[in-house]
XYZ file of N, CA and C in Angstrom:
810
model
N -27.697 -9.080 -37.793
C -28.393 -10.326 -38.127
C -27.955 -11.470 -37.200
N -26.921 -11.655 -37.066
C -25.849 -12.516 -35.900
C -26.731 -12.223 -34.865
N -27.037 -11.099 -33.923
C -27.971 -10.678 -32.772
C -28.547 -11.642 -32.703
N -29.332 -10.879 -33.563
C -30.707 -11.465 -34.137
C -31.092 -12.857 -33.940
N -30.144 -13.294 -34.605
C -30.556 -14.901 -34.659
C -29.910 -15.631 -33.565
N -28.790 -15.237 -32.864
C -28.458 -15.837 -31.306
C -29.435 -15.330 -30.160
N -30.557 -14.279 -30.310
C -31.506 -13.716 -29.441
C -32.947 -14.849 -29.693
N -32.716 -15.793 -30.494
C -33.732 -16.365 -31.064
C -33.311 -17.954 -30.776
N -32.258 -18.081 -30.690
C -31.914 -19.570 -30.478
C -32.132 -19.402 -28.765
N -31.656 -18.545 -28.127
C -31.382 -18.257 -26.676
C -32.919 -18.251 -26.099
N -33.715 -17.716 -27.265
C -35.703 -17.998 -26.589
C -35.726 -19.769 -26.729
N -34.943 -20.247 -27.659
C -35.425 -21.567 -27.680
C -34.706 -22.297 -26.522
N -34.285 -22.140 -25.626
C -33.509 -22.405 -24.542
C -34.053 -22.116 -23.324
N -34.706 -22.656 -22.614
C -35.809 -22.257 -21.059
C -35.606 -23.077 -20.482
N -36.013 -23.002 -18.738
C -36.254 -23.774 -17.971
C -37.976 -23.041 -17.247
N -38.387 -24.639 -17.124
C -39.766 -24.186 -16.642
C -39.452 -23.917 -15.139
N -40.057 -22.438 -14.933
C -40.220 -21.797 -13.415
C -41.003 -22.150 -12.235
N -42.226 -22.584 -12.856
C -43.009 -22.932 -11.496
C -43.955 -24.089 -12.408
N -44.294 -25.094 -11.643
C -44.620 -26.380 -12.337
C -45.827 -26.843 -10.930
N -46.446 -26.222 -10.712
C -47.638 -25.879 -9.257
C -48.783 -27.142 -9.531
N -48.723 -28.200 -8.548
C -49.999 -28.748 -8.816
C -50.801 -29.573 -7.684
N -52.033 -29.764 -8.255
C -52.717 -30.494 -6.508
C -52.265 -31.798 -6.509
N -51.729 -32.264 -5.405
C -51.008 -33.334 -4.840
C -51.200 -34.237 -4.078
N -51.430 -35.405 -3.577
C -51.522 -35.676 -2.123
C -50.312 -36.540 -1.557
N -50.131 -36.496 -0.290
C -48.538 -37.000 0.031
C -48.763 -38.278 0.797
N -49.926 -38.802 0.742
C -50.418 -40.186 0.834
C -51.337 -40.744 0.012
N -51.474 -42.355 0.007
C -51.755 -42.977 -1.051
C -53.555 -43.182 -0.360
N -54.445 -44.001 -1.832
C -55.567 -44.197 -1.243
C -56.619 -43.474 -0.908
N -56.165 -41.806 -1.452
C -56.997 -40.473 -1.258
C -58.001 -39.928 -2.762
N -58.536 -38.951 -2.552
C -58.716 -38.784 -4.014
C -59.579 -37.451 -3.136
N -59.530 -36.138 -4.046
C -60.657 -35.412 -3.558
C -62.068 -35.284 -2.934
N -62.103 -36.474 -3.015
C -63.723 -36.463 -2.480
C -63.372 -36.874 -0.649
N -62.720 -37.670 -0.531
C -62.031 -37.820 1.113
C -61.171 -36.841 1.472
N -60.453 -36.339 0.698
C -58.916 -34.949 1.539
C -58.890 -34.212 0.197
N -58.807 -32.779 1.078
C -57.966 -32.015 -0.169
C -56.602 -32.029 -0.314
N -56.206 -31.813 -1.545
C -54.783 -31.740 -2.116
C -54.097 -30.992 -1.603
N -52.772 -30.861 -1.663
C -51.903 -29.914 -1.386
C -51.208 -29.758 -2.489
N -51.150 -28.109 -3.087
C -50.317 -27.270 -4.111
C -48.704 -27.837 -3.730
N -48.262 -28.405 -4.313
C -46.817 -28.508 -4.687
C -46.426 -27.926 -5.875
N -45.072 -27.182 -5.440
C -44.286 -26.720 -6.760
C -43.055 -27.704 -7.099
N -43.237 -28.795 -8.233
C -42.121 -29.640 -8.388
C -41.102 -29.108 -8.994
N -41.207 -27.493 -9.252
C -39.570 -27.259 -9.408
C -38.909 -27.085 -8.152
N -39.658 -26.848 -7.266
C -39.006 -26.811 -5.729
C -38.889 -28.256 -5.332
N -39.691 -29.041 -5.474
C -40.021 -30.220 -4.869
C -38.738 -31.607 -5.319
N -39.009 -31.458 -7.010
C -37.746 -32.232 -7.347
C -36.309 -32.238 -7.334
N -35.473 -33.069 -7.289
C -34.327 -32.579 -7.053
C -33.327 -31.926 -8.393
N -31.963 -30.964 -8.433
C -32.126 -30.928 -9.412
C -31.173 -31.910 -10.201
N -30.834 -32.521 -9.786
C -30.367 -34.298 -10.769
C -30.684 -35.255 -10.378
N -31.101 -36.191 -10.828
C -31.324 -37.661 -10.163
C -30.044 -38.184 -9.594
N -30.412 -38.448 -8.679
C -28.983 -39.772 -7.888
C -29.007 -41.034 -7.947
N -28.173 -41.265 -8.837
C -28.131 -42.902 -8.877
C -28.867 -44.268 -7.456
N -27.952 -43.247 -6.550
C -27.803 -44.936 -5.238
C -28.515 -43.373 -4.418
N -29.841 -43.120 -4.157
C -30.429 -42.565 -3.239
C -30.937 -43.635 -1.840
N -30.035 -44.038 -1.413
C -30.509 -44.646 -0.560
C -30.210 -43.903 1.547
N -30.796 -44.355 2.326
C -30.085 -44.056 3.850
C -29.631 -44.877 4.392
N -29.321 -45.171 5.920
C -28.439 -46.436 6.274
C -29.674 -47.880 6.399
N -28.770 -48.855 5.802
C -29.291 -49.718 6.212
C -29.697 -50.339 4.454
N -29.262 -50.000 3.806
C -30.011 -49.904 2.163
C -31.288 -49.608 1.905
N -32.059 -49.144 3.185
C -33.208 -48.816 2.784
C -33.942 -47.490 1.835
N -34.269 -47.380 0.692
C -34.514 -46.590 0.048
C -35.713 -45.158 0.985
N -35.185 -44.247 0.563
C -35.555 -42.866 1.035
C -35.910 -41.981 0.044
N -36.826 -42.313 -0.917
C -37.269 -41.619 -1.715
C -38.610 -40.991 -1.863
N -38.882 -39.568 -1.413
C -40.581 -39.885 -1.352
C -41.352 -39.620 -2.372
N -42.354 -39.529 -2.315
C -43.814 -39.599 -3.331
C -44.755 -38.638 -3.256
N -45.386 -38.123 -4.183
C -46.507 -37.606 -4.279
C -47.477 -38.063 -4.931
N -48.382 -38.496 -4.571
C -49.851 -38.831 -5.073
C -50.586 -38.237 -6.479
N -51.153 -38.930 -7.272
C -52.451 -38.150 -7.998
C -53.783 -38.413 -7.307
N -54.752 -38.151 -8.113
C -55.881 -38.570 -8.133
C -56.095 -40.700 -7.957
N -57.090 -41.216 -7.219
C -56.818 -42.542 -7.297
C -58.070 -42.476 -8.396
N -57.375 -44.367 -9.251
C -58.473 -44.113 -10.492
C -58.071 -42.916 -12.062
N -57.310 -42.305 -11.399
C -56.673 -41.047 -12.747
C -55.655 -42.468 -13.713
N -55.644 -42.107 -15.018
C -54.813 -42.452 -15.797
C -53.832 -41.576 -16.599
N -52.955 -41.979 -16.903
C -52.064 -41.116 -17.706
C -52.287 -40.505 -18.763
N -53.660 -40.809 -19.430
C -53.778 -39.134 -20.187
C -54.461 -38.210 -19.500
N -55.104 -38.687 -18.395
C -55.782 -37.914 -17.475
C -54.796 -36.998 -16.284
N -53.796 -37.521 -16.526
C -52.689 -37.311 -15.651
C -52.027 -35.910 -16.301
N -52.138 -36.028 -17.399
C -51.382 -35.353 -18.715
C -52.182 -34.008 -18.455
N -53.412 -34.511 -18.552
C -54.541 -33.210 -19.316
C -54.200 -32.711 -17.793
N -54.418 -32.781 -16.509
C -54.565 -32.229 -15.601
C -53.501 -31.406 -14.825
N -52.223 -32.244 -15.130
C -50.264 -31.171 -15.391
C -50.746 -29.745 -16.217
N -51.252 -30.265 -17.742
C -51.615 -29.243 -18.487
C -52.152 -28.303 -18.083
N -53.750 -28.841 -17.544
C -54.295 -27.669 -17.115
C -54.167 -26.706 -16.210
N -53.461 -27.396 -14.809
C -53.114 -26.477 -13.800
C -51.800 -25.637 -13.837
N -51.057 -26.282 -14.964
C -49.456 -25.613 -15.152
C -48.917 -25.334 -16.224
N -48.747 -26.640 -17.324
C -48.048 -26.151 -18.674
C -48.396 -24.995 -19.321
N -49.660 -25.104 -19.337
C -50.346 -24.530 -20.988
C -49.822 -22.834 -20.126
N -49.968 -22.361 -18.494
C -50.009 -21.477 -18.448
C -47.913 -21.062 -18.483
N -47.295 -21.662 -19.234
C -45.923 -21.880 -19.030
C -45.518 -21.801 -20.264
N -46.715 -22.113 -21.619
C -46.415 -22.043 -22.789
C -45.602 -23.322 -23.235
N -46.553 -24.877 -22.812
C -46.399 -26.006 -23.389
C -46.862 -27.181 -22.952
N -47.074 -28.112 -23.722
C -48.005 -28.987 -23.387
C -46.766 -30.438 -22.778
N -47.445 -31.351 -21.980
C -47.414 -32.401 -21.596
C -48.266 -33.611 -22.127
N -47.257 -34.721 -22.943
C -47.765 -35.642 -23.478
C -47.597 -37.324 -23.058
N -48.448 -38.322 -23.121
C -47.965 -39.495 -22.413
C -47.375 -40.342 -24.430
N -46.106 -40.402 -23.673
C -45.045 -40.852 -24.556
C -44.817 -42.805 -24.487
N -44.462 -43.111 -23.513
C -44.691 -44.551 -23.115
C -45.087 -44.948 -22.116
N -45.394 -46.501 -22.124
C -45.631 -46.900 -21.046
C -45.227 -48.248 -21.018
N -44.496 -49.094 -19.513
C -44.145 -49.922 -19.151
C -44.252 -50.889 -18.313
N -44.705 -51.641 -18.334
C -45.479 -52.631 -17.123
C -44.026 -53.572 -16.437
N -44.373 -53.513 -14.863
C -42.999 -54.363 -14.346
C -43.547 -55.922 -13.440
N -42.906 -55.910 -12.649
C -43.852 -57.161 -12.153
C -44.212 -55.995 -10.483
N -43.716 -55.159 -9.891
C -44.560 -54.308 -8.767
C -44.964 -52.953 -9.532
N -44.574 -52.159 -10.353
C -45.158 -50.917 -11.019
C -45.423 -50.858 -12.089
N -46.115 -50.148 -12.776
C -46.286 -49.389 -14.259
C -45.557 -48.152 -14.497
N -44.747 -48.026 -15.307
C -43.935 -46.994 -15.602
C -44.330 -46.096 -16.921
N -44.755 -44.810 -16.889
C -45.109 -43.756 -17.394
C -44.494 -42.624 -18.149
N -44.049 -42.598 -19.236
C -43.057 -41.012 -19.577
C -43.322 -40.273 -19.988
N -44.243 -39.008 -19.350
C -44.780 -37.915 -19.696
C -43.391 -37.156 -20.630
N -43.917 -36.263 -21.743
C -43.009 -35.769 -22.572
C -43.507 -34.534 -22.842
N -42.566 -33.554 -22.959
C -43.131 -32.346 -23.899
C -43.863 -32.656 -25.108
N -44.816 -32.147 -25.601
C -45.049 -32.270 -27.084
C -43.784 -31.947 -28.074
N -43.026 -31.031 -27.847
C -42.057 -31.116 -29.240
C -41.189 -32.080 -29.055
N -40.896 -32.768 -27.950
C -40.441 -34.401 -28.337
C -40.340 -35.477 -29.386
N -41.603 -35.199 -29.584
C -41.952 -35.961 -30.408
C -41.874 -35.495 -31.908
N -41.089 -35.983 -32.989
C -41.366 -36.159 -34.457
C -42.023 -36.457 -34.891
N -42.268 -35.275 -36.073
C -43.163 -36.003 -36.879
C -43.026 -37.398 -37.940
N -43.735 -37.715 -38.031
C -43.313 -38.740 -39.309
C -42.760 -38.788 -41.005
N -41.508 -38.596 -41.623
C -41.789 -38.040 -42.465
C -42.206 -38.592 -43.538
N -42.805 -37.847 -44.701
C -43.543 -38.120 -45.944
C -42.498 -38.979 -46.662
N -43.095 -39.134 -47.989
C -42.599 -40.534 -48.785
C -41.296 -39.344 -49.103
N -41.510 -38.324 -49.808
C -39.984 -37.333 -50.057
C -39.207 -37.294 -48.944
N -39.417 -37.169 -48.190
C -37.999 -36.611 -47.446
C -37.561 -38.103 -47.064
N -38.397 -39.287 -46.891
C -37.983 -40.164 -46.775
C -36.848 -40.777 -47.923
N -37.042 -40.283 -49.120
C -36.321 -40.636 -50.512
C -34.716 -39.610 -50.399
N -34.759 -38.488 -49.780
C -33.606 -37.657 -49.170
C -32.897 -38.620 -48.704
N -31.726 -37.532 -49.376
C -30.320 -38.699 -49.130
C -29.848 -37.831 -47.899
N -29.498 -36.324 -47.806
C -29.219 -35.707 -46.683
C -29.754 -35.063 -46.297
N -29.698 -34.439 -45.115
C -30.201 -33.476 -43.848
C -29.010 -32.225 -44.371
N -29.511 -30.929 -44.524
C -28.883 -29.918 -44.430
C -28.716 -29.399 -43.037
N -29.942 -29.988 -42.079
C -29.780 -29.568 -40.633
C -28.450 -30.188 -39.728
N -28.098 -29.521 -39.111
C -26.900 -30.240 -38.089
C -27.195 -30.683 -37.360
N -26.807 -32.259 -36.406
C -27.598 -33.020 -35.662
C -28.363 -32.259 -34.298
N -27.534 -30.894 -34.205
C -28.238 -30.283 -32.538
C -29.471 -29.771 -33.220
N -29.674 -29.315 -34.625
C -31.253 -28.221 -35.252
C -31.656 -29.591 -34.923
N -31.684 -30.949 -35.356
C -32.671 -32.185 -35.696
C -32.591 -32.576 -34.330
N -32.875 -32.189 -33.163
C -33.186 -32.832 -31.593
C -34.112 -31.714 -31.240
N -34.888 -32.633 -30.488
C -36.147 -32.391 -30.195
C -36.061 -31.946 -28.471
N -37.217 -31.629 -28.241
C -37.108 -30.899 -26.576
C -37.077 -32.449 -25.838
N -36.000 -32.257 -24.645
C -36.103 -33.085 -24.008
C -36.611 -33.224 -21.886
N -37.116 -32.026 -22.586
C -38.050 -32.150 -21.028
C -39.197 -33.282 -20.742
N -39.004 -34.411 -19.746
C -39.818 -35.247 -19.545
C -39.862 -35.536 -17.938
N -41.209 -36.141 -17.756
C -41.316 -36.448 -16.321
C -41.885 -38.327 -16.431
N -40.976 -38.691 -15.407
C -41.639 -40.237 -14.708
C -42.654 -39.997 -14.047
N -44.010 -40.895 -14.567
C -45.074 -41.411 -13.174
C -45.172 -42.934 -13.106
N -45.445 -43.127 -11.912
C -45.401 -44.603 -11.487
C -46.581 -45.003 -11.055
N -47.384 -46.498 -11.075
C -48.329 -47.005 -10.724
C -48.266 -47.910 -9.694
N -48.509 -47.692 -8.567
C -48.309 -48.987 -7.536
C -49.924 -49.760 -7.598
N -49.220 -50.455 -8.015
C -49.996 -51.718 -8.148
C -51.019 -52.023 -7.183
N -50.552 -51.985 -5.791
C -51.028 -52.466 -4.757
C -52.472 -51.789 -4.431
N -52.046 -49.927 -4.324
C -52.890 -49.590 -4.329
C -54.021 -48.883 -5.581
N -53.258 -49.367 -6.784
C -54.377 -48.583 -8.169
C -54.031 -47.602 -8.551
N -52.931 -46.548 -8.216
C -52.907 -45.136 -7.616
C -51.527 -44.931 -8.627
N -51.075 -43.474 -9.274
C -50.556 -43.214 -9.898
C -49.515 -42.192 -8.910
N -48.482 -42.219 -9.129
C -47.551 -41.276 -8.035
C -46.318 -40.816 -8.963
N -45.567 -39.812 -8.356
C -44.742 -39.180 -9.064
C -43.257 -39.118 -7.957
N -42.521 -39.966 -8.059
C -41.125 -39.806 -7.335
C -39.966 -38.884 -7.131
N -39.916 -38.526 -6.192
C -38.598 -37.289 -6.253
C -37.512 -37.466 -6.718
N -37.237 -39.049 -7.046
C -36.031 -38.907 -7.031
C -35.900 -39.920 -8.305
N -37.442 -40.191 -9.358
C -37.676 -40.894 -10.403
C -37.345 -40.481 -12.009
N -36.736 -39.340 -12.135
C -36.350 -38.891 -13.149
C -37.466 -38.245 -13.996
N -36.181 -36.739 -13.955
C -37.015 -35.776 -14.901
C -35.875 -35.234 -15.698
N -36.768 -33.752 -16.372
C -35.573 -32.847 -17.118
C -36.827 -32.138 -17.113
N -36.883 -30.834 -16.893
C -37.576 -29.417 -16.679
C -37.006 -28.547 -17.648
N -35.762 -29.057 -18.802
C -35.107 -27.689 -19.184
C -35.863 -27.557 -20.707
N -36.455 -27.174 -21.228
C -36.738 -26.898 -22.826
C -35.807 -26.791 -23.459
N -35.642 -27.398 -24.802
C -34.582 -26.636 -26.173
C -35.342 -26.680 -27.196
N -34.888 -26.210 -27.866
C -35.612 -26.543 -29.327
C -36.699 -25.672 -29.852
N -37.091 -24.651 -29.031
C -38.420 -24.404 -29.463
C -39.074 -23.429 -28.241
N -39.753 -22.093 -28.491
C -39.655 -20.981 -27.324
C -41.085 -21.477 -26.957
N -41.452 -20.875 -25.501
C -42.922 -20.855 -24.950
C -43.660 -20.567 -26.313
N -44.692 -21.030 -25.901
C -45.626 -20.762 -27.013
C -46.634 -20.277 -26.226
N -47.725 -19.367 -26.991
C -48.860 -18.681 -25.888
C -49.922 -19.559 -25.533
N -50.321 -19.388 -24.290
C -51.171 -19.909 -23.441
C -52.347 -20.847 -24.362
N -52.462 -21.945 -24.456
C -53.624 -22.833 -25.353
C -55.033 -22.388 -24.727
N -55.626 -22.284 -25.523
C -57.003 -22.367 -24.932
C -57.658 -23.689 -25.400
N -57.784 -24.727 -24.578
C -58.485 -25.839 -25.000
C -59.671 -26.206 -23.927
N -61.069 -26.610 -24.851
C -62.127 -27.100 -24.622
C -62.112 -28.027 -23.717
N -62.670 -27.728 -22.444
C -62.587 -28.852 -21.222
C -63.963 -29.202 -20.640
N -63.904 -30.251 -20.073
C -65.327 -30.944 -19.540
C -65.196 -30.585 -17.902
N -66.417 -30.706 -17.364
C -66.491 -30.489 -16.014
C -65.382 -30.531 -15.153
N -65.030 -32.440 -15.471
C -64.475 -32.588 -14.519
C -62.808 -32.215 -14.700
N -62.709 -31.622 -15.532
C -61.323 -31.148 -15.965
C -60.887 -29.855 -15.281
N -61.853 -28.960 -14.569
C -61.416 -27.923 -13.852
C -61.845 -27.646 -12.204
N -61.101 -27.193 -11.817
C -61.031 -27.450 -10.288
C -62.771 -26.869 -9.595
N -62.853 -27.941 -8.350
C -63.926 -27.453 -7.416
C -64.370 -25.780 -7.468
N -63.096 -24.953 -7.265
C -63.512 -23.295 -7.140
C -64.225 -22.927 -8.160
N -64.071 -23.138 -9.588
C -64.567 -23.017 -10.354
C -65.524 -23.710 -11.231
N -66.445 -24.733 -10.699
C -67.550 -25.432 -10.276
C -68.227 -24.637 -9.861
N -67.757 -23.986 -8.748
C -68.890 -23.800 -7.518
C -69.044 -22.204 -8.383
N -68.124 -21.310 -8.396
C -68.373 -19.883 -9.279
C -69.133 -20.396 -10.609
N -68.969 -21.423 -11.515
C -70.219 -21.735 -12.602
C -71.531 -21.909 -11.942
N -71.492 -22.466 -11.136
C -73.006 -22.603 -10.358
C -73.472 -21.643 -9.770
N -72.828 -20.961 -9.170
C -73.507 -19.713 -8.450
C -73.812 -18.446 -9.738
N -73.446 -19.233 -10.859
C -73.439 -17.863 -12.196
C -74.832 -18.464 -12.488
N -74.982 -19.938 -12.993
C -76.165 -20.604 -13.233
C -77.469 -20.246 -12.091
N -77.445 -19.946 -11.107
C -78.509 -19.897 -10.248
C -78.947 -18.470 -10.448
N -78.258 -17.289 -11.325
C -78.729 -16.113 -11.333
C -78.782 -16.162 -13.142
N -79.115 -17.031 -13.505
C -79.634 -17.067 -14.838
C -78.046 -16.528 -15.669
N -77.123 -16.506 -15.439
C -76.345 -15.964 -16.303
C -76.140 -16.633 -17.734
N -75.618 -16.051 -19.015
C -75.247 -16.793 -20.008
C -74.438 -17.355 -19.922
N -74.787 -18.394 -20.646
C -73.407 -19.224 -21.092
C -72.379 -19.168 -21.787
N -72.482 -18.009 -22.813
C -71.123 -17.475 -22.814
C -70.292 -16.620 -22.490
N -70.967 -16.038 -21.126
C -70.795 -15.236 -20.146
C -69.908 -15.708 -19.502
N -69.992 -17.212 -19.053
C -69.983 -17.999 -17.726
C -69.011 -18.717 -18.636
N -68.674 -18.857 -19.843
C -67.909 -19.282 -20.699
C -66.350 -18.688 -20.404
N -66.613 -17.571 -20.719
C -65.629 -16.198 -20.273
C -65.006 -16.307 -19.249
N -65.800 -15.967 -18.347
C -65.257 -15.679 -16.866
C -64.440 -16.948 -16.354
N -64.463 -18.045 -16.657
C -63.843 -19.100 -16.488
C -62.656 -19.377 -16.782
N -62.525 -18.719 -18.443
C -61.700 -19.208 -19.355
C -60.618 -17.676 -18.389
N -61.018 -16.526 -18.530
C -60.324 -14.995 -18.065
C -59.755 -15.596 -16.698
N -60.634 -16.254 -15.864
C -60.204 -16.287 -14.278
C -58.895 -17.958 -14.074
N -59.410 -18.973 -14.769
C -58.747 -19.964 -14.545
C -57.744 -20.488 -15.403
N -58.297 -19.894 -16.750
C -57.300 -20.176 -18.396
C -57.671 -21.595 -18.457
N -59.024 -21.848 -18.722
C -59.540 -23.236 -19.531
C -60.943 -22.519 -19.876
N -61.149 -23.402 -21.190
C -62.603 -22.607 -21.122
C -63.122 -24.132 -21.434
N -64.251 -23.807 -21.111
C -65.084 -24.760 -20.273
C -66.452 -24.949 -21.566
N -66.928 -26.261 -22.295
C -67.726 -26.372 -23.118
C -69.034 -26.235 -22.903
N -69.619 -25.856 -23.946
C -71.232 -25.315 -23.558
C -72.000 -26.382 -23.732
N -71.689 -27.928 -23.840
C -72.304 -29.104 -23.683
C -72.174 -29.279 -21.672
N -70.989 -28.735 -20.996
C -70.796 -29.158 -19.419
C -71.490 -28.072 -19.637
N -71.708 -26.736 -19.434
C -72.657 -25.597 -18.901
C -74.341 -25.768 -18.684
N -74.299 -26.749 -20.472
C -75.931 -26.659 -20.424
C -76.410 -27.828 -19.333
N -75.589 -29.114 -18.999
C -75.511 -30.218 -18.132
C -75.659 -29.122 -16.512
N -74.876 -28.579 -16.630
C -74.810 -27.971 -15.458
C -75.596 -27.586 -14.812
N -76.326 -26.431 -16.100
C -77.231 -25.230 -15.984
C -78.708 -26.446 -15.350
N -78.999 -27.997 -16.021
C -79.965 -28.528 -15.622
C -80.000 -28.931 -14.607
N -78.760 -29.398 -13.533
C -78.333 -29.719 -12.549
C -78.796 -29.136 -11.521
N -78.509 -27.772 -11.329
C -78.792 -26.439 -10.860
C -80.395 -26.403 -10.687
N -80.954 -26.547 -11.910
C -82.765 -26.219 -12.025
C -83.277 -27.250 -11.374
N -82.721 -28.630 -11.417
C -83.230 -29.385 -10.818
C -83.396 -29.163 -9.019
N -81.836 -29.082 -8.833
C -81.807 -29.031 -7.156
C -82.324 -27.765 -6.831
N -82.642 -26.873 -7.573
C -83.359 -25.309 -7.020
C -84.964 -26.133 -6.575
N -85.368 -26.656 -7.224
C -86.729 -26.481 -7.401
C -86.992 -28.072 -6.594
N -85.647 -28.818 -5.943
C -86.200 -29.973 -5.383
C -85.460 -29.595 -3.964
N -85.126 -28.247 -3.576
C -85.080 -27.712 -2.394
C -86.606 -27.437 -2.081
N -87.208 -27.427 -2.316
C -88.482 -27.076 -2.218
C -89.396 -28.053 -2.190
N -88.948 -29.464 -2.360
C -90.135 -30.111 -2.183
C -89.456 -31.346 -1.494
N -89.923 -32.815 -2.287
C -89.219 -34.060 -1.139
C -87.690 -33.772 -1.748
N -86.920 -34.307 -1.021
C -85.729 -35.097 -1.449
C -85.768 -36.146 -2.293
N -86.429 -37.201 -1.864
C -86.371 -38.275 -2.682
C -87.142 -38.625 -3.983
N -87.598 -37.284 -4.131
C -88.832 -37.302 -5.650
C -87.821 -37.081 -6.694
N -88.337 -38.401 -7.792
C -87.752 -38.527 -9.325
C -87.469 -37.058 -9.973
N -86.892 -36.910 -10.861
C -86.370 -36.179 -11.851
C -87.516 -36.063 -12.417
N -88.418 -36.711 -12.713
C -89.883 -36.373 -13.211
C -90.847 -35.762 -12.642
N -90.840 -36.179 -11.406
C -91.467 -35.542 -10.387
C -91.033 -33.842 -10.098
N -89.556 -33.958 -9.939
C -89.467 -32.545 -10.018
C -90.366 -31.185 -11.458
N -89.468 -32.105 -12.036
C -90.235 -31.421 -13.583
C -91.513 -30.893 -13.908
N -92.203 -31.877 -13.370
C -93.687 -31.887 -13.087
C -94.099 -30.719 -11.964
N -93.440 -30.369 -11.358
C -93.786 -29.386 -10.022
C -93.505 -28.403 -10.428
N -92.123 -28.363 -11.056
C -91.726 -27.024 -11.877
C -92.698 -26.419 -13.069
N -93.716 -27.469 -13.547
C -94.645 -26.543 -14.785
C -95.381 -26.610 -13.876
N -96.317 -26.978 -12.915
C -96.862 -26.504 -12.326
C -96.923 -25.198 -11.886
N -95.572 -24.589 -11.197
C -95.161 -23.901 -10.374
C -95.245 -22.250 -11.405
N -95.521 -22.821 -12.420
C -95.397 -21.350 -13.352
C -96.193 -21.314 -14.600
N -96.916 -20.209 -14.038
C -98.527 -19.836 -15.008
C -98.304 -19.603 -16.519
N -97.144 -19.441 -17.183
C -96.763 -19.385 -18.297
C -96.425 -20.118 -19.315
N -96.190 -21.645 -18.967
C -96.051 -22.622 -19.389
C -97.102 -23.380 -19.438
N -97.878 -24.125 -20.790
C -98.777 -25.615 -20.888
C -98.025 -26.718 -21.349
N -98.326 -27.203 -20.738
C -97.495 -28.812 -21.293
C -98.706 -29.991 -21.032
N -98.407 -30.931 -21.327
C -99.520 -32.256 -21.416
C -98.309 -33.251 -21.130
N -98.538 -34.006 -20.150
C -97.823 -35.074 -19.547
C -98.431 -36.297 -19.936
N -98.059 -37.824 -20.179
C -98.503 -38.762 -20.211
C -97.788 -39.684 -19.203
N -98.646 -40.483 -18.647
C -98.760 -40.902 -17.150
C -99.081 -42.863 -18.040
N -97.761 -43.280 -17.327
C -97.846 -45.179 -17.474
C -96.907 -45.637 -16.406
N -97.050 -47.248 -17.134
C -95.903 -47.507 -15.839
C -95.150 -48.526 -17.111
N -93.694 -49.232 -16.880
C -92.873 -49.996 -17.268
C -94.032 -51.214 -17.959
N -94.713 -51.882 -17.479
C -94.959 -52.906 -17.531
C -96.494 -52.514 -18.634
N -97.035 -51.738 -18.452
C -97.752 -50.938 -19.473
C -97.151 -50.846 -20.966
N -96.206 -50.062 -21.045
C -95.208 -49.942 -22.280
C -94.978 -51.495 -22.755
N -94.773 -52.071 -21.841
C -94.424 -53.750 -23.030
C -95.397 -54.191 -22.872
């Protein structure tokens, strides 16, 4: 039983292995101008913070990695999550935040960090049978920073973390409901090329969730799936013709369909 239960405290005891995510190592970028670069911040960070990181001259030597410009810190959160925790067996939560007079300061947290609140009973409890190490919570957390100057959210090497888990073992992989823009370009472009051969949507549901570990909602698929019908069928005619216009070409275009259109203008209607 002794085993047993030291084989069980020892699962609640980890360090996260690979912590992989898209990066950029200058400010002012965002995917649509440069692609990211995969960093692994268990390689990347150091493994203690140093007080006086400085080189000669007092000039500070600390570098940076980029997010998304425009990303915010729950957006920051969900996107750690998606490309790394959840597949690590835990989530990343935004815990506080701090405004300075040059940055905004950020403290991403494990979820078991955080306590719950307790009820009116245990609040009326006079003691804890737990010993103060059972009543501490995981203290794996990461700093992000906001430079002001440029809008832009960044993550410092040398800004303080803790990577180690206690308290509580991996837990299995989450499957949580994500919107478009929550999963990477590759898997965009594989939903679309599923959409252009008519595939289902909970086909295309699947293969997403099996290949990337997010599954992807059938409100972004069906958005998608119209996206797709549109630009199929406005390869084929102008570029610059309305969304109506397309529509209109498309029942045309197929002997199986009747529809009745009504034809005004803005100034008609009022």
């Amino acid at each position: 039983m002794n085993d047993l239960r030291k084989s069980l405290e020892d699962k609640k005891s980890w360090d996260v292995s690979c912590f992989t995510v898209d990066l950029y190592e200058e400010p002012g970028v965002d995917s649509s101008s440069k692609l990211p670069s995969q960093i692994d911040l268990t390689s990347w960070l150091p493994p203690e913070v140093i007080p006086f990181y400085h080189c000669g001259g007092g000039k500070k030597n600390d570098k940076r990695l980029w997010f998304d410009k425009g990303m915010q810190p729950p957006e920051i959160a969900e996107k750690l999550n998606l490309e790394s925790c959840f597949k690590s067996g835990y989530s990343l939560v935004v815990q506080t935040t701090k405004e300075t007079k040059n940055h905004t300061h950020t403290l991403l947290t494990c979820e078991c960090y955080r306590k719950a609140r307790p009820t009116k009973a245990k609040k009326n409890a006079t003691h804890s049978t737990k010993t103060q190490d059972e009543q501490k919570t995981c203290g794996v957390y990461v700093n992000i920073f906001k430079d002001n100057g440029h809008c832009q959210y960044y993550i410092r090497q040398n800004g303080g973390h803790n990577l180690h888990h206690s308290g509580h073992p991996p837990t299995a992989k989450q499957r949580r409901l994500v919107e478009k823009r929550h999963i990477s370009k590759d898997a965009v472009d594989e939903a679309e090329q599923l959409l252009y051969r008519n595939v289902d949507a909970a086909v295309i549901q699947e293969f997403i969730d099996l290949k990337h570990g997010v599954k992807l909602k059938e409100t972004s698929i069906r958005k998608m799936r119209q996206t797709v019908l549109m630009n199929k069928f406005k390869g084929d005619g102008e570029s610059d013709e309305t969304t109506a216009q397309t529509l209109l070409r498309m029942f045309e275009s197929r002997t199986d369909i009747d529809y009745v259109a009504y034809y005004g203008s803005y100034h008609e209607a009022t």
